[in-house]
Coordinates of C-alpha atoms in Angstrom, one line a residue:
M1 CA 0.0 0.0 0.0
N2 CA 1.3 3.5 -0.8
E3 CA 0.0 7.0 -0.7
L4 CA -2.0 6.6 -3.9
N5 CA -3.9 3.8 -2.2
L6 CA -4.6 6.2 0.7
Y7 CA -6.0 8.9 -1.6
Q8 CA -8.2 6.2 -3.3
L9 CA -9.4 5.0 0.2
Y10 CA -10.5 8.5 1.1
R11 CA -12.3 8.9 -2.3
D12 CA -14.0 5.6 -1.8
I13 CA -15.2 6.6 1.7
I14 CA -16.6 9.9 0.3
K15 CA -18.5 8.0 -2.4
K16 CA -20.4 6.1 0.3
S17 CA -21.5 9.4 2.0
K18 CA -25.1 10.3 1.9
V19 CA -24.3 14.0 1.9
M20 CA -20.9 14.6 0.3
R21 CA -21.0 14.8 -3.5
R22 CA -17.3 14.8 -4.5
F23 CA -13.7 14.2 -3.4
V24 CA -11.0 16.2 -5.0
T25 CA -7.3 16.9 -4.3
G26 CA -6.2 20.4 -3.9
P27 CA -2.5 20.4 -5.1
N28 CA -2.5 24.2 -4.7
Y29 CA -3.7 24.1 -1.1
G30 CA -7.2 25.3 -1.9
D31 CA -6.3 28.1 -4.3
E32 CA -8.4 26.2 -6.8
L33 CA -11.4 27.4 -4.9
N34 CA -10.7 31.0 -5.7
K35 CA -11.2 30.6 -9.4
N36 CA -14.5 31.6 -11.0
N37 CA -14.6 28.2 -12.8
A38 CA -13.9 26.1 -9.6
G39 CA -16.3 23.5 -10.8
E40 CA -14.3 23.0 -14.0
I41 CA -10.9 23.0 -12.2
L42 CA -12.0 20.7 -9.4
K43 CA -12.8 17.6 -11.4
D44 CA -12.9 14.3 -9.5
F45 CA -9.5 12.8 -9.2
L46 CA -10.1 9.8 -11.5
E47 CA -13.5 10.6 -13.0
G48 CA -15.4 13.7 -14.1
I49 CA -18.5 15.1 -12.4
K50 CA -21.3 12.6 -12.9
D51 CA -24.3 14.3 -11.6
G52 CA -23.5 18.0 -12.3
K53 CA -23.5 18.9 -8.6
K54 CA -20.3 20.4 -7.3
Y55 CA -21.1 20.7 -3.6
P56 CA -20.8 19.6 -0.9
L57 CA -17.2 18.6 -1.6
C58 CA -14.3 17.2 0.3
I59 CA -11.0 18.7 -0.8
M60 CA -7.7 17.1 0.4
F61 CA -4.6 19.2 0.7
P62 CA -1.3 17.6 -0.1
P63 CA -0.4 15.6 3.0
V64 CA 2.9 16.0 4.9
E65 CA 4.9 12.8 5.3
L66 CA 7.2 12.0 8.2
P67 CA 9.0 8.7 7.4
N68 CA 10.6 6.7 10.2
F69 CA 13.1 4.3 8.5
D70 CA 13.9 2.6 11.8
T71 CA 10.3 1.3 12.1
N72 CA 9.4 1.3 8.4
W73 CA 6.3 3.4 9.0
S74 CA 5.5 6.8 7.6
K75 CA 3.2 9.2 9.4
Y76 CA 0.9 11.2 7.1
K77 CA -0.5 14.5 8.4
C78 CA -3.7 14.8 6.5
R79 CA -6.0 17.8 6.1
L80 CA -9.4 17.6 4.4
L81 CA -11.9 20.3 4.1
F82 CA -15.7 19.5 4.0
L83 CA -17.3 22.5 2.2
T84 CA -20.6 23.5 0.8
T85 CA -22.3 26.7 -0.4
Q86 CA -23.5 29.1 2.3
H87 CA -27.3 29.3 2.5
N88 CA -27.9 27.0 -0.5
D89 CA -28.1 23.3 -1.1
A90 CA -28.9 21.0 -4.1
N91 CA -32.6 22.2 -3.9
G92 CA -31.8 25.9 -3.9
T93 CA -32.1 28.2 -0.9
Q94 CA -32.0 26.4 2.4
N95 CA -34.9 27.1 4.8
R96 CA -36.3 29.9 2.7
N97 CA -38.0 32.8 4.5
P98 CA -41.3 33.2 2.8
F99 CA -41.4 36.9 3.4
N100 CA -38.1 37.8 1.7
N101 CA -37.0 34.6 -0.1
L102 CA -33.7 34.6 1.8
S103 CA -32.2 31.7 3.6
Q104 CA -32.7 31.2 7.3
H105 CA -30.0 28.5 7.4
T106 CA -27.1 30.0 9.4
I107 CA -23.4 29.6 8.9
E108 CA -23.3 27.9 12.3
Q109 CA -25.8 25.3 11.0
T110 CA -23.6 24.8 8.0
W111 CA -20.6 24.3 10.3
K112 CA -22.6 21.7 12.2
D113 CA -23.7 19.9 9.1
M114 CA -20.2 19.7 7.6
G115 CA -18.8 18.9 11.0
V116 CA -21.0 15.8 11.2
C117 CA -19.7 14.7 7.7
A118 CA -16.1 15.2 8.8
K119 CA -16.5 13.3 12.1
D120 CA -18.4 10.5 10.4
F121 CA -15.7 10.3 7.7
R122 CA -13.0 9.9 10.4
K123 CA -15.0 7.3 12.4
F124 CA -15.7 5.3 9.2
L125 CA -12.0 5.4 8.3
N126 CA -11.2 4.0 11.8
M127 CA -13.7 1.3 11.3
I128 CA -12.2 0.3 8.0
I129 CA -8.7 0.2 9.4
A130 CA -10.0 -2.1 12.2
K131 CA -11.8 -4.3 9.7
F132 CA -8.7 -4.8 7.6
P133 CA -5.8 -5.0 10.0
G134 CA -3.2 -6.4 7.6
T135 CA -3.4 -3.7 4.9
E136 CA -0.3 -1.7 5.9
I137 CA -2.3 1.2 7.3
R138 CA -2.9 1.9 11.0
E139 CA -4.1 4.4 13.4
C140 CA -1.5 6.5 15.2
T141 CA -1.6 8.5 18.4
S142 CA -2.6 12.0 17.4
V143 CA -5.1 14.7 18.2
D144 CA -7.7 15.3 15.5
V145 CA -8.5 19.0 14.9
I146 CA -11.7 20.4 13.4
E147 CA -11.7 24.1 12.3
R148 CA -14.6 26.1 11.0
Y149 CA -14.6 28.2 7.8
S150 CA -16.9 30.5 5.9
G151 CA -16.6 32.8 2.9
V152 CA -14.1 30.4 1.2
G153 CA -13.3 30.8 -2.5
A154 CA -15.2 32.4 -5.4
D155 CA -18.3 30.2 -4.6
N156 CA -18.5 31.6 -1.0
L157 CA -18.2 28.2 0.7
A158 CA -18.5 27.2 4.3
G159 CA -17.7 24.1 6.3
V160 CA -15.0 22.6 8.4
G161 CA -11.4 21.4 8.0
L162 CA -10.4 18.1 9.5
S163 CA -6.7 17.5 10.4
F164 CA -5.5 14.0 11.5
D165 CA -2.5 11.7 11.3
I166 CA -2.4 8.2 9.8
D167 CA 0.4 5.6 9.5
L168 CA 1.4 3.8 6.3
A169 CA 4.0 1.1 6.0
I170 CA 7.2 1.9 4.1
A171 CA 8.4 -0.7 1.5
C172 CA 11.6 -2.4 2.8
D173 CA 13.2 -2.8 -0.7
L174 CA 14.9 0.0 -2.5
E175 CA 13.2 0.9 -5.8
D176 CA 15.5 3.5 -7.2
Y177 CA 18.9 2.0 -6.3
S178 CA 20.4 -1.5 -6.7
E179 CA 22.5 -3.6 -4.4
E180 CA 25.4 -3.2 -6.9
D181 CA 25.1 0.6 -6.5
L182 CA 25.7 0.3 -2.8
K183 CA 28.7 -2.1 -3.3
S184 CA 30.4 0.1 -5.8
F185 CA 29.7 3.4 -4.0
E186 CA 32.6 5.5 -2.6
I187 CA 32.6 8.7 -0.5
N188 CA 34.9 11.5 -1.7
T189 CA 36.9 12.6 1.4
T190 CA 39.3 15.0 -0.3
D191 CA 39.2 18.7 0.5
L192 CA 37.1 20.1 -2.3
H193 CA 38.0 23.7 -1.6
P194 CA 41.4 24.2 0.2
H195 CA 41.8 27.3 2.3
H196 CA 43.4 30.1 0.5
E197 CA 44.1 33.8 0.8
H198 CA 41.6 36.3 -0.7

């Protein structure tokens, strides 16, 4: 299992969600959300948009990897945002006020809704890890963090960010170097820049 399998696992979990529509990677750390054509830029990682609905979406920022070559495990610091449009859902304006046609659905309620999705994602991920103990992925001791956001990007999104750590096994074999490379390698110990007068 490698990091690509991890991204696919997240995508597969989001596909099972009753609320979240899409999973995308944000290689530019969410700057993609500031474009007017965010829906065109944020295509699903492997497939295009199937139902025409952009939101709610889960965007994954590039994870930070902390490899430990003594234990052959890498800690991945993951950050996923669960976002949707403020005041609107797939059916139009949320909780429409009949007197002014404006939404009565508050930002706080959107935070709560997206927070439920983020927490359920994390719990479901833990259940999957427990169900498949030999898949080279494991829980690690860390503190999960949930942050609230509003007014994000050109589409004025709101929701939560979920930060957590996960461990992936590191392959023991070298892929980029051979045993012969190691045997024939020498370290240059000569003084490459002798001291001199300027």
